[in-house]
């Protein structure tokens, strides 16, 4: 269990190169299961979730190799149909093998997927949609596995009752080799989905986003290999933009994608953040003097994404006035609040009155366990001070790291492996911006 010792308060200044997108890099290796030809993927971030995902493929008998930031998978032919519990339960994207396994081999046995502890995160929408395509999928609570089989997946119209990012990806991955045409209604719109689609189409798939929330997939007989470069990570760019403004510094971000950050950029500007689009793929972030309290409500993309709300909370702790964050996508995504309060933040929970919560919230209302809160009120600006804090999930980790950078004194951050899941060499890259961070590995402690 590594930890960081972070000494603030230091403004961050310099240049940051955004790495490849985690939420693409976790899905792309699965496309290898759809072909017997070689798949080569560039711009893969060296984060632990990627290595966990390669272990999922390896448990199916599919070998892979990473050289630099390029992933090579020679052949996607599986020799197993089971993803072992201890391998699949570590990350959310392990369930994405379902579609390709059913499409090519007609069988799969996968555990309940894991991932950040930010809610129940069931895959009921994935299962219902695959069932509509002709699969039989049963969850056996005695062994903790989904047992799935399908003689042949058939194209059909899938209407997702609520937005699901990996659910949409699951059906795309299942439909590309299915018989006939599949139409996905109420499809998720995250840009990462379109990156996956672009890569699959280069392999010979026929996938079109015909309207903002409608995707049509015509099944084909087989797919060829591919060499592809994945998109940069939007969530990393947002994290760095917040760190620059919250610390009172100026950071120029390379591999920037403002076209996929509209909701963030408008809130950031409204809060007093400064955005300079220097050239294509290069954006400079800082702040114009005082920050002002700015309320946000998270929404499925293209709304203000749930992955951005935790870092946003730190920015609001430095803003003048009271701001609110209303989280509508996950039912338990405020684990960082108690830790920020230890550092002096003034944050309280409250539950906004919502006329029809089951419809309004993206999670299944029935998954809301007792005592969860969906909104927080932040009073600022406050001078944060050092503390010993613990990270519960990836974005909470980045948030506490930013807070420690702007707090006075030396803070100790436990659970750093959570940050390593989604940010490559984060402390080395922050040190280049002037941060004072030391990683203490377990043998130090
Ligand atoms: C993906 O999670 C991302 N993870 C998340 O990023 C991201 O926050 C989320 O999409 C929204 O963009 C990956 O891509 C690996 P959903 P996913 O299916 O697919 C509920 C990060 O920090 N739901 O859109 O799990 C679900 O529990 C991570 O990078 C069901 O109830 O998100 C959630 O409350 C965190 N049943 C809501 O819907 C289902 O079958 C949205 O889930 C599917 C989802």
Tab-separated table of C-alpha atoms and ligand atoms in Angstrom:
chain	number	residue	atom	x	y	z
A	1	UNK	CA	0.000	0.000	0.000
A	2	UNK	CA	2.000	2.986	-1.250
A	3	UNK	CA	1.399	6.480	0.037
A	4	UNK	CA	2.233	10.008	-1.087
A	5	UNK	CA	3.772	12.718	1.058
A	6	UNK	CA	2.694	16.003	-0.530
A	7	UNK	CA	3.909	19.404	0.625
A	8	UNK	CA	1.800	22.406	-0.334
A	9	UNK	CA	0.974	25.048	-1.113
A	10	UNK	CA	2.590	25.197	-4.540
A	11	UNK	CA	1.168	26.706	-7.756
A	12	UNK	CA	1.498	24.327	-10.717
A	13	UNK	CA	3.176	25.780	-13.804
A	14	UNK	CA	4.422	24.221	-17.021
A	15	UNK	CA	3.406	21.770	-19.745
A	16	UNK	CA	1.351	18.591	-19.321
A	17	UNK	CA	0.979	15.949	-22.054
A	18	UNK	CA	-2.321	14.098	-21.659
A	19	UNK	CA	-1.940	10.307	-21.879
A	20	UNK	CA	-4.204	7.882	-23.769
A	21	UNK	CA	-7.776	7.555	-22.504
A	22	UNK	CA	-8.252	5.001	-19.718
A	23	UNK	CA	-11.911	4.491	-20.674
A	24	UNK	CA	-10.877	3.567	-24.190
A	25	UNK	CA	-7.729	1.575	-23.304
A	26	UNK	CA	-9.792	-0.738	-21.060
A	27	UNK	CA	-12.204	-1.632	-23.862
A	28	UNK	CA	-9.990	-1.746	-26.939
A	29	UNK	CA	-8.110	-4.966	-26.037
A	30	UNK	CA	-11.491	-6.752	-26.145
A	31	UNK	CA	-11.742	-6.154	-29.908
A	32	UNK	CA	-8.940	-8.719	-30.283
A	33	UNK	CA	-11.500	-11.394	-29.355
A	34	UNK	CA	-13.418	-10.479	-32.527
A	35	UNK	CA	-10.629	-11.423	-34.950
A	36	UNK	CA	-7.837	-13.979	-35.404
A	37	UNK	CA	-5.590	-11.317	-36.931
A	38	UNK	CA	-3.161	-9.042	-35.126
A	39	UNK	CA	-4.404	-5.978	-33.251
A	40	UNK	CA	-1.917	-3.163	-32.608
A	41	UNK	CA	-3.020	-0.259	-30.386
A	42	UNK	CA	-0.927	2.876	-29.845
A	43	UNK	CA	-1.110	5.550	-27.102
A	44	UNK	CA	-2.028	3.010	-24.412
A	45	UNK	CA	-1.605	4.580	-20.928
A	46	UNK	CA	0.590	2.517	-18.566
A	47	UNK	CA	-1.987	2.345	-15.767
A	48	UNK	CA	-2.801	-0.638	-13.579
A	49	UNK	CA	-6.344	-1.043	-14.903
A	50	UNK	CA	-4.912	-1.712	-18.375
A	51	UNK	CA	-2.708	-4.492	-16.981
A	52	UNK	CA	-5.701	-5.865	-15.046
A	53	UNK	CA	-7.664	-5.930	-18.333
A	54	UNK	CA	-4.831	-7.773	-20.104
A	55	UNK	CA	-4.971	-10.346	-17.296
A	56	UNK	CA	-8.680	-10.803	-18.075
A	57	UNK	CA	-7.742	-11.622	-21.690
A	58	UNK	CA	-4.858	-13.810	-20.573
A	59	UNK	CA	-7.263	-15.817	-18.360
A	60	UNK	CA	-9.132	-16.591	-21.608
A	61	UNK	CA	-5.869	-17.711	-23.220
A	62	UNK	CA	-5.276	-14.522	-25.229
A	63	UNK	CA	-1.695	-13.336	-24.913
A	64	UNK	CA	-0.633	-9.713	-25.298
A	65	UNK	CA	2.503	-7.591	-25.092
A	66	UNK	CA	3.108	-3.916	-24.362
A	67	UNK	CA	6.206	-2.191	-25.761
A	68	UNK	CA	6.426	1.480	-24.825
A	69	UNK	CA	2.821	2.672	-25.133
A	70	UNK	CA	1.848	0.164	-27.829
A	71	UNK	CA	-0.190	-2.987	-27.189
A	72	UNK	CA	0.234	-6.013	-29.468
A	73	UNK	CA	-2.263	-8.875	-29.524
A	74	UNK	CA	-1.328	-11.469	-32.146
A	75	UNK	CA	-4.401	-13.624	-32.009
A	76	UNK	CA	-7.744	-13.369	-30.235
A	77	UNK	CA	-8.510	-17.084	-30.235
A	78	UNK	CA	-9.635	-18.075	-26.720
A	79	UNK	CA	-8.808	-21.407	-25.075
A	80	UNK	CA	-10.967	-20.756	-21.993
A	81	UNK	CA	-14.479	-19.359	-21.525
A	82	UNK	CA	-14.201	-18.406	-17.841
A	83	UNK	CA	-12.824	-15.176	-16.403
A	84	UNK	CA	-11.828	-16.129	-12.834
A	85	UNK	CA	-13.495	-14.209	-10.005
A	86	UNK	CA	-10.273	-12.717	-8.632
A	87	UNK	CA	-9.348	-11.438	-12.109
A	88	UNK	CA	-12.689	-10.080	-13.328
A	89	UNK	CA	-13.880	-8.623	-10.035
A	90	UNK	CA	-11.137	-5.983	-10.079
A	91	UNK	CA	-12.468	-3.817	-12.841
A	92	UNK	CA	-15.711	-2.691	-14.399
A	93	UNK	CA	-14.665	-3.311	-17.978
A	94	UNK	CA	-14.116	-7.080	-17.461
A	95	UNK	CA	-17.794	-7.623	-18.388
A	96	UNK	CA	-17.070	-6.294	-21.884
A	97	UNK	CA	-15.775	-9.711	-22.975
A	98	UNK	CA	-19.389	-10.975	-22.837
A	99	UNK	CA	-20.416	-9.661	-26.260
A	100	UNK	CA	-17.445	-10.961	-28.278
A	101	UNK	CA	-17.361	-14.289	-26.416
A	102	UNK	CA	-21.051	-14.894	-27.205
A	103	UNK	CA	-20.680	-13.642	-30.762
A	104	UNK	CA	-17.741	-15.926	-31.610
A	105	UNK	CA	-17.864	-18.861	-29.210
A	106	UNK	CA	-21.417	-18.848	-27.874
A	107	UNK	CA	-20.299	-19.244	-24.250
A	108	UNK	CA	-18.896	-17.105	-21.432
A	109	UNK	CA	-18.633	-17.294	-17.653
A	110	UNK	CA	-17.760	-14.003	-16.004
A	111	UNK	CA	-17.868	-12.731	-12.402
A	112	UNK	CA	-19.776	-9.652	-11.314
A	113	UNK	CA	-17.503	-6.882	-12.633
A	114	UNK	CA	-15.654	-4.683	-10.138
A	115	UNK	CA	-14.260	-1.191	-10.526
A	116	UNK	CA	-14.290	1.904	-8.345
A	117	UNK	CA	-16.572	1.597	-5.299
A	118	UNK	CA	-18.918	4.397	-6.362
A	119	UNK	CA	-22.158	2.453	-6.316
A	120	UNK	CA	-23.731	-0.960	-6.932
A	121	UNK	CA	-22.751	-0.758	-10.637
A	122	UNK	CA	-24.860	-3.761	-11.764
A	123	UNK	CA	-24.924	-4.881	-15.409
A	124	UNK	CA	-28.673	-5.526	-15.635
A	125	UNK	CA	-28.988	-3.246	-18.685
A	126	UNK	CA	-26.171	-5.139	-20.443
A	127	UNK	CA	-27.775	-8.534	-19.656
A	128	UNK	CA	-31.259	-7.469	-20.771
A	129	UNK	CA	-29.898	-6.182	-24.066
A	130	UNK	CA	-27.815	-9.294	-24.806
A	131	UNK	CA	-30.832	-11.460	-23.923
A	132	UNK	CA	-32.869	-9.541	-26.489
A	133	UNK	CA	-30.193	-10.522	-29.023
A	134	UNK	CA	-30.730	-14.219	-28.243
A	135	UNK	CA	-28.343	-14.874	-25.339
A	136	UNK	CA	-29.292	-16.753	-22.183
A	137	UNK	CA	-27.540	-15.232	-19.183
A	138	UNK	CA	-28.075	-16.362	-15.588
A	139	UNK	CA	-26.337	-15.083	-12.491
A	140	UNK	CA	-25.597	-17.818	-9.970
A	141	UNK	CA	-25.166	-16.191	-6.555
A	142	UNK	CA	-23.754	-19.477	-5.235
A	143	UNK	CA	-20.625	-19.142	-7.361
A	144	UNK	CA	-20.776	-15.392	-8.151
A	145	UNK	CA	-20.654	-15.900	-11.906
A	146	UNK	CA	-22.825	-14.906	-14.860
A	147	UNK	CA	-23.308	-18.050	-16.988
A	148	UNK	CA	-23.971	-16.993	-20.594
A	149	UNK	CA	-24.620	-18.847	-23.828
A	150	UNK	CA	-26.000	-18.048	-27.257
A	151	UNK	CA	-26.408	-20.273	-30.345
A	152	UNK	CA	-26.283	-17.196	-32.563
A	153	UNK	CA	-26.647	-13.540	-31.644
A	154	UNK	CA	-29.334	-11.898	-33.747
A	155	UNK	CA	-29.622	-8.212	-34.557
A	156	UNK	CA	-32.605	-6.442	-32.969
A	157	UNK	CA	-33.643	-3.050	-31.635
A	158	UNK	CA	-32.299	-2.351	-28.142
A	159	UNK	CA	-33.850	0.483	-26.156
A	160	UNK	CA	-31.770	1.229	-23.049
A	161	UNK	CA	-34.120	2.383	-20.255
A	162	UNK	CA	-31.354	4.619	-18.882
A	163	UNK	CA	-27.943	5.739	-20.124
A	164	UNK	CA	-25.162	3.196	-19.885
A	165	UNK	CA	-21.660	3.852	-21.225
A	166	UNK	CA	-20.223	0.306	-21.067
A	167	UNK	CA	-23.691	-1.123	-21.740
A	168	UNK	CA	-23.674	0.651	-25.103
A	169	UNK	CA	-20.153	-0.635	-25.764
A	170	UNK	CA	-21.209	-4.183	-24.798
A	171	UNK	CA	-23.952	-4.202	-27.437
A	172	UNK	CA	-21.696	-2.690	-30.109
A	173	UNK	CA	-19.111	-5.426	-29.411
A	174	UNK	CA	-21.841	-8.100	-29.566
A	175	UNK	CA	-23.632	-6.753	-32.647
A	176	UNK	CA	-20.672	-6.372	-35.034
A	177	UNK	CA	-20.660	-10.156	-35.742
A	178	UNK	CA	-24.362	-10.809	-35.043
A	179	UNK	CA	-26.825	-11.880	-37.744
A	180	UNK	CA	-28.665	-8.888	-39.161
A	181	UNK	CA	-28.883	-5.287	-38.015
A	182	UNK	CA	-28.941	-3.981	-34.446
A	183	UNK	CA	-30.329	-0.541	-33.570
A	184	UNK	CA	-29.428	0.933	-30.181
A	185	UNK	CA	-31.902	3.550	-28.963
A	186	UNK	CA	-30.960	5.829	-26.048
A	187	UNK	CA	-27.324	4.962	-26.748
A	188	UNK	CA	-24.693	6.637	-24.563
A	189	UNK	CA	-22.768	9.484	-26.171
A	190	UNK	CA	-19.378	9.399	-24.447
A	191	UNK	CA	-16.642	10.256	-26.974
A	192	UNK	CA	-14.784	7.080	-25.948
A	193	UNK	CA	-17.596	5.024	-27.517
A	194	UNK	CA	-17.046	6.714	-30.882
A	195	UNK	CA	-13.297	6.013	-30.622
A	196	UNK	CA	-14.054	2.296	-30.131
A	197	UNK	CA	-16.487	2.436	-33.067
A	198	UNK	CA	-13.942	4.117	-35.353
A	199	UNK	CA	-11.448	1.352	-34.605
A	200	UNK	CA	-14.009	-1.426	-35.188
A	201	UNK	CA	-15.035	0.126	-38.516
A	202	UNK	CA	-11.380	0.018	-39.622
A	203	UNK	CA	-11.602	-3.748	-38.961
A	204	UNK	CA	-14.558	-4.011	-41.351
A	205	UNK	CA	-17.446	-3.459	-38.939
A	206	UNK	CA	-20.419	-1.392	-40.104
A	207	UNK	CA	-21.344	0.932	-37.224
A	208	UNK	CA	-23.002	4.345	-37.623
A	209	UNK	CA	-24.142	6.849	-35.023
A	210	UNK	CA	-27.189	8.000	-37.051
A	211	UNK	CA	-28.463	10.403	-34.360
A	212	UNK	CA	-27.022	11.684	-31.080
A	213	UNK	CA	-28.480	8.757	-29.115
A	214	UNK	CA	-29.046	6.185	-31.881
A	215	UNK	CA	-26.439	3.741	-33.205
A	216	UNK	CA	-26.994	1.261	-36.064
A	217	UNK	CA	-24.760	-1.802	-36.438
A	218	UNK	CA	-24.974	-4.119	-39.453
A	219	UNK	CA	-23.555	-7.531	-38.545
A	220	UNK	CA	-20.697	-8.811	-40.752
A	221	UNK	CA	-19.191	-12.277	-41.141
A	222	UNK	CA	-15.679	-11.515	-39.930
A	223	UNK	CA	-13.355	-8.714	-38.911
A	224	UNK	CA	-9.759	-8.097	-39.954
A	225	UNK	CA	-6.870	-7.019	-37.728
A	226	UNK	CA	-6.149	-3.347	-37.114
A	227	UNK	CA	-3.482	-0.809	-36.110
A	228	UNK	CA	-5.013	2.162	-34.298
A	229	UNK	CA	-4.071	5.080	-32.029
A	230	UNK	CA	-6.539	5.683	-29.198
A	231	UNK	CA	-7.755	9.155	-28.171
A	232	UNK	CA	-6.288	11.158	-25.264
A	233	UNK	CA	-7.916	11.099	-21.827
A	234	UNK	CA	-10.575	13.819	-21.304
A	235	UNK	CA	-10.806	13.090	-17.589
A	236	UNK	CA	-7.071	13.621	-17.168
A	237	UNK	CA	-7.317	16.984	-18.961
A	238	UNK	CA	-10.127	18.102	-16.640
A	239	UNK	CA	-8.118	16.993	-13.590
A	240	UNK	CA	-5.101	19.053	-14.713
A	241	UNK	CA	-7.188	22.117	-15.630
A	242	UNK	CA	-8.705	22.106	-12.126
A	243	UNK	CA	-5.282	21.596	-10.522
A	244	UNK	CA	-3.893	24.610	-12.422
A	245	UNK	CA	-6.744	26.954	-11.471
A	246	UNK	CA	-7.081	25.696	-7.871
A	247	UNK	CA	-3.330	26.091	-7.251
A	248	UNK	CA	-3.192	29.539	-8.873
A	249	UNK	CA	-0.834	28.319	-11.588
A	250	UNK	CA	-0.781	28.145	-15.387
A	251	UNK	CA	-0.580	24.810	-17.193
A	252	UNK	CA	-0.427	24.284	-20.945
A	253	UNK	CA	-2.079	20.982	-21.838
A	254	UNK	CA	-0.993	19.070	-24.955
A	255	UNK	CA	-3.254	16.438	-26.615
A	256	UNK	CA	-6.112	18.676	-25.449
A	257	UNK	CA	-9.663	17.945	-26.663
A	258	UNK	CA	-11.851	20.992	-25.846
A	259	UNK	CA	-14.406	19.713	-28.377
A	260	UNK	CA	-15.241	16.902	-25.920
A	261	UNK	CA	-15.273	19.098	-22.793
A	262	UNK	CA	-17.948	21.699	-23.575
A	263	UNK	CA	-19.930	21.336	-20.336
A	264	UNK	CA	-16.746	21.462	-18.257
A	265	UNK	CA	-15.300	24.471	-20.100
A	266	UNK	CA	-18.462	26.541	-19.687
A	267	UNK	CA	-18.632	25.809	-15.925
A	268	UNK	CA	-14.883	26.429	-15.603
A	269	UNK	CA	-15.197	29.795	-17.375
A	270	UNK	CA	-18.231	30.718	-15.248
A	271	UNK	CA	-16.205	29.948	-12.097
A	272	UNK	CA	-13.446	32.300	-13.194
A	273	UNK	CA	-11.169	29.784	-14.875
A	274	UNK	CA	-9.156	31.057	-17.822
A	275	UNK	CA	-9.027	28.977	-21.022
A	276	UNK	CA	-6.705	29.832	-23.920
A	277	UNK	CA	-7.049	27.668	-27.030
A	278	UNK	CA	-3.482	28.197	-28.265
A	279	UNK	CA	-3.657	25.859	-31.252
A	280	UNK	CA	-5.296	22.521	-32.209
A	281	UNK	CA	-4.654	20.117	-29.343
A	282	UNK	CA	-3.014	22.745	-27.104
A	283	UNK	CA	-5.003	24.548	-24.383
A	284	UNK	CA	-3.670	26.686	-21.546
A	285	UNK	CA	-5.538	26.649	-18.214
A	286	UNK	CA	-5.253	29.139	-15.362
A	287	UNK	CA	-7.599	31.475	-13.508
A	288	UNK	CA	-8.546	35.131	-13.782
A	289	UNK	CA	-8.146	36.364	-10.186
A	290	UNK	CA	-10.849	35.293	-7.735
A	291	UNK	CA	-12.865	32.100	-8.317
A	292	UNK	CA	-16.640	32.281	-7.876
A	293	UNK	CA	-18.992	29.595	-6.570
A	294	UNK	CA	-20.614	27.730	-9.480
A	295	UNK	CA	-23.262	25.023	-9.080
A	296	UNK	CA	-23.126	21.861	-11.174
A	297	UNK	CA	-25.426	18.890	-11.728
A	298	UNK	CA	-23.711	15.831	-13.218
A	299	UNK	CA	-25.339	14.262	-16.276
A	300	UNK	CA	-24.465	11.528	-18.765
A	301	UNK	CA	-22.205	13.002	-21.477
A	302	UNK	CA	-22.431	15.550	-23.143
A	303	UNK	CA	-23.519	16.908	-19.770
A	304	UNK	CA	-21.086	17.727	-16.948
A	305	UNK	CA	-19.652	14.250	-16.412
A	306	UNK	CA	-19.705	12.447	-13.088
A	307	UNK	CA	-15.935	11.843	-13.396
A	308	UNK	CA	-15.383	15.600	-13.168
A	309	UNK	CA	-17.368	16.386	-10.008
A	310	UNK	CA	-14.786	15.272	-7.420
A	311	UNK	CA	-11.970	17.532	-8.698
A	312	UNK	CA	-14.595	20.262	-9.130
A	313	UNK	CA	-15.283	20.136	-5.381
A	314	UNK	CA	-11.684	21.163	-4.616
A	315	UNK	CA	-11.948	24.080	-7.039
A	316	UNK	CA	-15.162	25.204	-5.325
A	317	UNK	CA	-13.461	25.022	-1.916
A	318	UNK	CA	-11.290	27.886	-3.230
A	319	UNK	CA	-14.195	29.842	-4.753
A	320	UNK	CA	-16.012	32.796	-3.129
A	321	UNK	CA	-19.540	31.845	-2.063
A	322	UNK	CA	-21.588	28.704	-1.622
A	323	UNK	CA	-21.751	26.150	-4.439
A	324	UNK	CA	-23.563	22.844	-4.834
A	325	UNK	CA	-22.716	19.608	-6.601
A	326	UNK	CA	-25.635	17.320	-7.405
A	327	UNK	CA	-24.451	13.824	-8.469
A	328	UNK	CA	-27.085	12.067	-10.597
A	329	UNK	CA	-25.118	9.228	-12.292
A	330	UNK	CA	-23.702	7.152	-9.404
A	331	UNK	CA	-25.322	6.712	-6.017
A	332	UNK	CA	-22.214	6.792	-3.897
A	333	UNK	CA	-19.601	9.072	-5.374
A	334	UNK	CA	-18.789	11.436	-2.495
A	335	UNK	CA	-16.206	9.303	-0.652
A	336	UNK	CA	-13.702	12.170	-0.892
A	337	UNK	CA	-15.879	14.626	1.084
A	338	UNK	CA	-14.989	13.347	4.563
A	339	UNK	CA	-11.292	13.473	3.598
A	340	UNK	CA	-11.514	17.041	2.255
A	341	UNK	CA	-13.246	18.085	5.495
A	342	UNK	CA	-10.217	16.726	7.401
A	343	UNK	CA	-8.171	19.265	5.401
A	344	UNK	CA	-10.429	22.139	6.431
A	345	UNK	CA	-12.981	22.168	3.632
A	346	UNK	CA	-16.485	23.313	4.653
A	347	UNK	CA	-18.824	20.823	2.964
A	348	UNK	CA	-22.230	19.505	4.033
A	349	UNK	CA	-24.487	16.885	2.462
A	350	UNK	CA	-28.076	17.512	1.487
A	351	UNK	CA	-30.741	15.742	-0.576
A	352	UNK	CA	-32.343	17.896	-3.286
A	353	UNK	CA	-36.060	17.351	-3.685
A	354	UNK	CA	-36.477	15.574	-7.014
A	355	UNK	CA	-40.080	14.941	-8.245
A	356	UNK	CA	-39.452	11.536	-9.816
A	357	UNK	CA	-36.063	10.231	-8.523
A	358	UNK	CA	-36.268	6.863	-10.294
A	359	UNK	CA	-36.516	8.640	-13.620
A	360	UNK	CA	-34.203	11.519	-12.748
A	361	UNK	CA	-31.212	9.525	-11.502
A	362	UNK	CA	-29.111	7.467	-13.923
A	363	UNK	CA	-28.513	4.729	-11.340
A	364	UNK	CA	-31.326	2.333	-10.457
A	365	UNK	CA	-33.199	4.045	-7.622
A	366	UNK	CA	-33.590	0.610	-6.005
A	367	UNK	CA	-29.785	0.424	-5.688
A	368	UNK	CA	-29.708	3.425	-3.371
A	369	UNK	CA	-28.695	2.009	-0.026
A	370	UNK	CA	-29.698	3.775	3.183
A	371	UNK	CA	-27.985	7.036	4.041
A	372	UNK	CA	-26.463	7.847	0.646
A	373	UNK	CA	-26.584	11.491	-0.262
A	374	UNK	CA	-26.783	12.883	-3.744
A	375	UNK	CA	-25.644	16.464	-3.217
A	376	UNK	CA	-23.147	18.567	-1.314
A	377	UNK	CA	-22.925	22.274	-0.493
A	378	UNK	CA	-19.432	23.807	-0.404
A	379	UNK	CA	-18.552	27.091	1.335
A	380	UNK	CA	-15.489	28.906	0.115
A	381	UNK	CA	-12.879	30.111	-0.012
A	382	UNK	CA	-11.164	28.127	2.758
A	383	UNK	CA	-7.493	27.724	3.461
A	384	UNK	CA	-6.896	23.980	3.306
A	385	UNK	CA	-4.318	22.523	5.710
A	386	UNK	CA	-2.389	19.283	5.686
A	387	UNK	CA	-3.899	16.007	6.935
A	388	UNK	CA	-3.589	12.231	6.693
A	389	UNK	CA	-6.208	11.107	4.166
A	390	UNK	CA	-7.265	7.865	2.472
A	391	UNK	CA	-8.374	7.348	-1.113
A	392	UNK	CA	-11.476	5.263	-1.849
A	393	UNK	CA	-11.757	5.588	-5.619
A	394	UNK	CA	-9.795	6.834	-8.592
A	395	UNK	CA	-11.256	10.320	-9.073
A	396	UNK	CA	-11.401	10.846	-5.299
A	397	UNK	CA	-7.667	10.100	-5.339
A	398	UNK	CA	-6.920	12.770	-7.907
A	399	UNK	CA	-9.077	15.175	-5.912
A	400	UNK	CA	-7.217	14.603	-2.643
A	401	UNK	CA	-3.918	14.976	-4.470
A	402	UNK	CA	-4.971	18.386	-5.805
A	403	UNK	CA	-6.205	19.377	-2.334
A	404	UNK	CA	-2.858	18.372	-0.796
A	405	UNK	CA	-1.019	20.414	-3.429
A	406	UNK	CA	-2.901	23.580	-2.435
A	407	UNK	CA	-3.004	22.878	1.333
A	408	UNK	CA	-0.404	24.334	3.668
A	409	UNK	CA	2.014	21.762	5.092
A	410	UNK	CA	2.813	18.092	4.459
A	411	UNK	CA	-0.130	15.754	3.823
A	412	UNK	CA	-0.042	11.973	3.790
A	413	UNK	CA	-2.256	10.275	1.183
A	414	UNK	CA	-2.910	6.533	1.682
A	415	UNK	CA	-4.321	4.211	-1.000
A	416	UNK	CA	-2.277	5.624	-3.872
A	417	UNK	CA	-2.819	2.431	-5.889
A	418	UNK	CA	-6.291	3.817	-6.615
A	419	UNK	CA	-4.706	6.733	-8.471
A	420	UNK	CA	-2.323	4.400	-10.302
A	421	UNK	CA	-5.404	2.713	-11.779
A	422	UNK	CA	-6.126	5.682	-14.008
A	423	UNK	CA	-3.235	8.172	-14.066
A	424	UNK	CA	0.160	7.177	-15.483
A	425	UNK	CA	3.170	8.218	-13.344
A	426	UNK	CA	1.115	11.032	-11.844
A	427	UNK	CA	3.635	12.153	-9.220
A	428	UNK	CA	6.539	12.313	-11.714
A	429	UNK	CA	4.463	14.444	-14.050
A	430	UNK	CA	3.189	16.745	-11.265
A	431	UNK	CA	6.732	17.230	-9.925
A	432	UNK	CA	7.624	18.582	-13.391
A	433	UNK	CA	4.956	21.256	-12.769
A	434	UNK	CA	6.563	22.234	-9.477
A	435	UNK	CA	4.694	19.944	-7.084
A	436	UNK	CA	6.489	18.572	-3.999
A	437	UNK	CA	5.451	14.902	-3.888
A	438	UNK	CA	7.228	11.812	-2.642
A	439	UNK	CA	5.939	8.240	-3.050
A	440	UNK	CA	6.622	6.014	-0.023
A	441	UNK	CA	6.397	2.387	-1.121
A	442	UNK	CA	5.332	-0.255	1.368
A	443	UNK	CA	8.945	-1.228	2.143
A	444	UNK	CA	9.517	2.424	3.217
A	445	UNK	CA	6.708	2.276	5.746
B	1	LIG	C1	-18.250	4.229	-17.394
B	1	LIG	O1	-18.759	3.509	-16.284
B	1	LIG	C2	-16.861	4.712	-17.012
B	1	LIG	N1	-16.000	3.561	-16.752
B	1	LIG	C3	-16.962	5.595	-15.762
B	1	LIG	O2	-15.650	6.086	-15.469
B	1	LIG	C4	-17.856	6.780	-16.090
B	1	LIG	O3	-18.027	7.544	-14.922
B	1	LIG	C5	-19.221	6.289	-16.588
B	1	LIG	O4	-19.064	5.367	-17.673
B	1	LIG	C6	-20.074	7.436	-17.108
B	1	LIG	O5	-19.442	7.998	-18.236
B	1	LIG	C7	-15.447	2.906	-17.805
B	1	LIG	O6	-15.671	3.228	-18.965
B	1	LIG	C8	-14.540	1.759	-17.473
B	1	LIG	P1	-22.723	3.542	-16.867
B	1	LIG	P2	-20.081	2.596	-16.474
B	1	LIG	O7	-22.965	2.164	-17.375
B	1	LIG	O8	-20.122	2.085	-17.846
B	1	LIG	C9	-25.899	2.290	-13.521
B	1	LIG	C10	-13.805	6.554	-14.125
B	1	LIG	O9	-13.611	7.182	-13.080
B	1	LIG	N2	-26.062	1.074	-14.329
B	1	LIG	O10	-22.971	4.694	-17.783
B	1	LIG	O11	-20.139	1.665	-15.332
B	1	LIG	C11	-24.489	2.440	-12.991
B	1	LIG	O12	-24.343	1.769	-11.763
B	1	LIG	C12	-15.014	5.655	-14.254
B	1	LIG	O13	-13.072	6.595	-15.144
B	1	LIG	C13	-27.006	0.146	-13.912
B	1	LIG	O14	-27.682	0.316	-12.903
B	1	LIG	O15	-21.231	3.688	-16.328
B	1	LIG	C14	-24.353	3.922	-12.825
B	1	LIG	O16	-24.935	4.323	-11.609
B	1	LIG	C15	-15.900	5.705	-13.034
B	1	LIG	N3	-27.158	-0.988	-14.653
B	1	LIG	C16	-25.154	4.471	-13.990
B	1	LIG	O17	-26.076	3.435	-14.361
B	1	LIG	C17	-26.417	-1.217	-15.796
B	1	LIG	O18	-26.596	-2.266	-16.430
B	1	LIG	C18	-24.292	4.819	-15.194
B	1	LIG	O19	-23.544	3.674	-15.504
B	1	LIG	C19	-25.474	-0.251	-16.189
B	1	LIG	C20	-25.313	0.894	-15.451
